[in-house]
Amino acid sequence: MDLATLKALKPSEYEEAADGYRATSEMASSAKDAIDNRICAGIRNQLDGETAKAALRELQEVSKDFHYIQTECALASTALNGFAFDMAAAKRKLEAVLEDAKAAGCTVGADGSVTYPAGGKEVDGKVPEGGTMPPGTSPTDPTSASLERSAANIHPNPNFGKAQDFANRIGDALQEAAEADTKWAPKLRALKADDDLAVSNRDWTDAKSDMDGVRGAGKSYLDSLPHPPKDGSPKDNATWWKSLTDEQRSDYLAVHPDSVGALDGLPATVRDQANRTVLDETRAKAQLDYDAWLKDHPEPPRYQDHINMHTGMKQGKEELAAWEEWEEARKNAHKSLDGMDAIQKRFDATGKRGLPEAYLLGFSTEGDGRAIIANGNPDTADHQAVYVPGTTSELGNIEGNINRMVNVWHEADAKAGGKSVSTITWLGYDAPDSVWKDAPFPNYAYDGAPKFNHFLDGLEASHSGDSEPHRTVISHSYGSTLVGAAAQTGHLNADDVIFAGSPGVRVSSADEMDVPKGHVWNEEADGDPVPNLGRWGHGGDRFIIPSDSEFGANQMTTDTEGHSGYWDETSHGPSQSLLNQALVVVGKGDSVPLKPPPDPWAHVK
């Protein structure tokens, strides 16, 4: 980097280029949304057959292309802004020293040398001559700096010391610019896609590498942006996001999608965009890791002939223990992919039976995994329902919990009288892994309760509808324990609460659930053993649970059986258990048929 190049460089031109890449990213995002939420959704809602399926497959590939373009162009925009920021800082330093040198009567040469005039007290009748100071850089170690100061102080021409300082400052500015150029050049060159139209897993892992590279190189620029409040409330988060310019939002999204996607209070569209990037990058790596696992663990023979011990004759096949062990390990290696595939499956269901677009409001593979998926935009919905699943729930088996809220959406939408509905699956906590070993302990509930309250407050902070939404919390099994803990330890920001198959909720009365009187609902189906597990505990002592009359909940009728059927649909339509939940979700609880509380002593009579 030489003086002429830095003087001529215009950071604004790189900022303009960044604006162009950002605009391209936004156009790609709009195109992707149009394909996913209008074109594909319309096909699913109105067409069927092999031609429609083939069209959907092709369109989904185009959607992937646009998502990749969106991600990479956003990174290119951020990288250019970061480069312009670094170069502008170096150029400001150069311009400042050139002004200072001019004011001191010094002349700066094309090579960065500084010529200083004669000056100082006469020596032997002559004023000390001027001279030229070659370009340099400021000493970094104390000894060199001290020697340089001493030389300047003893020189008879005071302009010598000034010129030395100017030359060092020029050298510093040029060195800073050269380091920025060296740092950014490979990062910008890396932002290059393959020359095909297929977005592979390698492409997405490369995008993650690009993101890490831009984030590292752009630390100075990114640190200059307003940061989200540390441990901020959802309202604080919302205020921070609104304070940013469009460019700052884009840059923060480009390199910190995991942070943005996790911030309660931000718009659902923003969190969805961030989390989908994290999802695609994470899934790509998981698939490559799984492929590597398969390569390192080839499938052993599955069967061997079964020999009848009495006759010595072959009698069918028997499965080998080695294969069973391999299959168990394979399933475990694929577990996170199962969950991510289930989320993508929900994305790909948009439009079926009028199902609205999905929003990924949270995603992480931490521990057993986290995911928050909304059917319809909660920020504009008149009715919101948030579902908390129970024991054994994790990312790997989230499909069933997603489908439960899809079913609630269909029935609630049908009963909403034209009002909009958003139903949300909230797997934002570490659920117990075992009914017997883990579920009896409340720590899972109390650890997750603050996060749940934070999320509900975030729905309020990000809502942009004309009026306040009606919000219902639905919980199943141990999820109800978490919801009770949330009401007990904080404020449950809800209007109605529904429990299904609850073993107990950490409070002994519906009046303690932070909702208006008469707005706590409970379902206990025939053959569901979990309420009695909670009612009688593990030591025989009786505890009050939502199914008991003393608790004070409205006992809704159920027509399903067992612990997991509360969201079942039948060949004739929704089950009564499902329909009752939908009626509460749309504010029509008065229409729900009720039944007397079950007899807590029935099992001992």
mmCIF file of N, CA and C in Angstrom, residues 15 18 77-86 183-184 214-227 245 247-252 255:
data_model
loop_
_atom_site.group_PDB
_atom_site.id
_atom_site.type_symbol
_atom_site.label_atom_id
_atom_site.label_comp_id
_atom_site.label_asym_id
_atom_site.label_seq_id
_atom_site.Cartn_x
_atom_site.Cartn_y
_atom_site.Cartn_z
ATOM 1 N N GLU A 15 -18.616 1.029 0.103
ATOM 2 C CA GLU A 15 -19.909 1.050 0.799
ATOM 3 C C GLU A 15 -21.059 0.995 -0.191
ATOM 4 N N ALA A 18 -21.304 -2.462 -1.245
ATOM 5 C CA ALA A 18 -21.959 -3.222 -0.176
ATOM 6 C C ALA A 18 -23.472 -3.057 -0.257
ATOM 7 N N SER A 77 -21.751 -8.112 1.464
ATOM 8 C CA SER A 77 -22.076 -6.740 1.856
ATOM 9 C C SER A 77 -21.390 -6.375 3.170
ATOM 10 N N THR A 78 -21.465 -7.265 4.147
ATOM 11 C CA THR A 78 -20.835 -7.008 5.439
ATOM 12 C C THR A 78 -19.322 -6.923 5.302
ATOM 13 N N ALA A 79 -18.753 -7.808 4.496
ATOM 14 C CA ALA A 79 -17.306 -7.788 4.295
ATOM 15 C C ALA A 79 -16.856 -6.472 3.660
ATOM 16 N N LEU A 80 -17.588 -5.987 2.677
ATOM 17 C CA LEU A 80 -17.238 -4.721 2.023
ATOM 18 C C LEU A 80 -17.385 -3.551 2.987
ATOM 19 N N ASN A 81 -18.430 -3.602 3.813
ATOM 20 C CA ASN A 81 -18.577 -2.553 4.824
ATOM 21 C C ASN A 81 -17.427 -2.605 5.828
ATOM 22 N N GLY A 82 -17.020 -3.817 6.205
ATOM 23 C CA GLY A 82 -15.896 -3.953 7.123
ATOM 24 C C GLY A 82 -14.599 -3.461 6.517
ATOM 25 N N PHE A 83 -14.351 -3.790 5.244
ATOM 26 C CA PHE A 83 -13.155 -3.309 4.558
ATOM 27 C C PHE A 83 -13.166 -1.789 4.456
ATOM 28 N N ALA A 84 -14.315 -1.217 4.072
ATOM 29 C CA ALA A 84 -14.423 0.244 3.957
ATOM 30 C C ALA A 84 -14.184 0.912 5.312
ATOM 31 N N PHE A 85 -14.691 0.293 6.379
ATOM 32 C CA PHE A 85 -14.509 0.835 7.727
ATOM 33 C C PHE A 85 -13.033 0.878 8.087
ATOM 34 N N ASP A 86 -12.324 -0.229 7.843
ATOM 35 C CA ASP A 86 -10.897 -0.287 8.171
ATOM 36 C C ASP A 86 -10.083 0.686 7.319
ATOM 37 N N LYS A 183 -5.741 -8.534 5.119
ATOM 38 C CA LYS A 183 -6.729 -9.272 5.913
ATOM 39 C C LYS A 183 -7.991 -9.558 5.108
ATOM 40 N N TRP A 184 -8.465 -8.559 4.384
ATOM 41 C CA TRP A 184 -9.765 -8.682 3.728
ATOM 42 C C TRP A 184 -9.700 -9.378 2.367
ATOM 43 N N VAL A 214 -15.616 -13.678 7.958
ATOM 44 C CA VAL A 214 -16.035 -12.273 7.910
ATOM 45 C C VAL A 214 -16.216 -11.729 9.319
ATOM 46 N N ARG A 215 -16.770 -12.553 10.206
ATOM 47 C CA ARG A 215 -16.968 -12.097 11.588
ATOM 48 C C ARG A 215 -15.627 -11.809 12.259
ATOM 49 N N GLY A 216 -14.646 -12.678 12.018
ATOM 50 C CA GLY A 216 -13.336 -12.456 12.618
ATOM 51 C C GLY A 216 -12.628 -11.250 12.035
ATOM 52 N N ALA A 217 -12.618 -11.134 10.712
ATOM 53 C CA ALA A 217 -11.937 -10.007 10.064
ATOM 54 C C ALA A 217 -12.633 -8.688 10.363
ATOM 55 N N GLY A 218 -13.938 -8.742 10.521
ATOM 56 C CA GLY A 218 -14.705 -7.502 10.708
ATOM 57 C C GLY A 218 -14.946 -7.115 12.148
ATOM 58 N N LYS A 219 -14.137 -7.642 13.056
ATOM 59 C CA LYS A 219 -14.375 -7.384 14.477
ATOM 60 C C LYS A 219 -14.439 -5.890 14.803
ATOM 61 N N SER A 220 -13.501 -5.104 14.264
ATOM 62 C CA SER A 220 -13.490 -3.669 14.570
ATOM 63 C C SER A 220 -14.776 -3.001 14.074
ATOM 64 N N TYR A 221 -15.160 -3.358 12.854
ATOM 65 C CA TYR A 221 -16.390 -2.771 12.300
ATOM 66 C C TYR A 221 -17.608 -3.229 13.092
ATOM 67 N N LEU A 222 -17.701 -4.526 13.358
ATOM 68 C CA LEU A 222 -18.867 -5.053 14.059
ATOM 69 C C LEU A 222 -18.945 -4.523 15.487
ATOM 70 N N ASP A 223 -17.783 -4.337 16.118
ATOM 71 C CA ASP A 223 -17.780 -3.773 17.469
ATOM 72 C C ASP A 223 -18.268 -2.335 17.481
ATOM 73 N N SER A 224 -18.195 -1.663 16.327
ATOM 74 C CA SER A 224 -18.648 -0.271 16.260
ATOM 75 C C SER A 224 -20.167 -0.167 16.172
ATOM 76 N N LEU A 225 -20.831 -1.278 15.855
ATOM 77 C CA LEU A 225 -22.285 -1.272 15.748
ATOM 78 C C LEU A 225 -22.915 -1.335 17.138
ATOM 79 N N PRO A 226 -24.116 -0.799 17.297
ATOM 80 C CA PRO A 226 -24.802 -0.933 18.591
ATOM 81 C C PRO A 226 -25.058 -2.403 18.900
ATOM 82 N N HIS A 227 -24.656 -2.847 20.068
ATOM 83 C CA HIS A 227 -24.822 -4.252 20.436
ATOM 84 C C HIS A 227 -26.158 -4.452 21.157
ATOM 85 N N THR A 245 -30.063 0.881 11.772
ATOM 86 C CA THR A 245 -30.376 1.171 10.377
ATOM 87 C C THR A 245 -30.568 -0.154 9.635
ATOM 88 N N GLU A 247 -28.938 -1.160 7.122
ATOM 89 C CA GLU A 247 -27.604 -1.697 6.859
ATOM 90 C C GLU A 247 -27.046 -2.406 8.089
ATOM 91 N N GLN A 248 -27.215 -1.820 9.259
ATOM 92 C CA GLN A 248 -26.719 -2.428 10.489
ATOM 93 C C GLN A 248 -27.456 -3.732 10.785
ATOM 94 N N ARG A 249 -28.761 -3.744 10.549
ATOM 95 C CA ARG A 249 -29.519 -4.973 10.758
ATOM 96 C C ARG A 249 -29.017 -6.080 9.837
ATOM 97 N N SER A 250 -28.818 -5.733 8.586
ATOM 98 C CA SER A 250 -28.342 -6.713 7.617
ATOM 99 C C SER A 250 -26.986 -7.274 8.016
ATOM 100 N N ASP A 251 -26.080 -6.390 8.444
ATOM 101 C CA ASP A 251 -24.745 -6.837 8.816
ATOM 102 C C ASP A 251 -24.781 -7.711 10.065
ATOM 103 N N TYR A 252 -25.621 -7.352 11.019
ATOM 104 C CA TYR A 252 -25.709 -8.155 12.233
ATOM 105 C C TYR A 252 -26.307 -9.522 11.922
ATOM 106 N N VAL A 255 -23.682 -12.064 10.122
ATOM 107 C CA VAL A 255 -22.590 -12.726 10.851
ATOM 108 C C VAL A 255 -22.993 -13.229 12.235
#
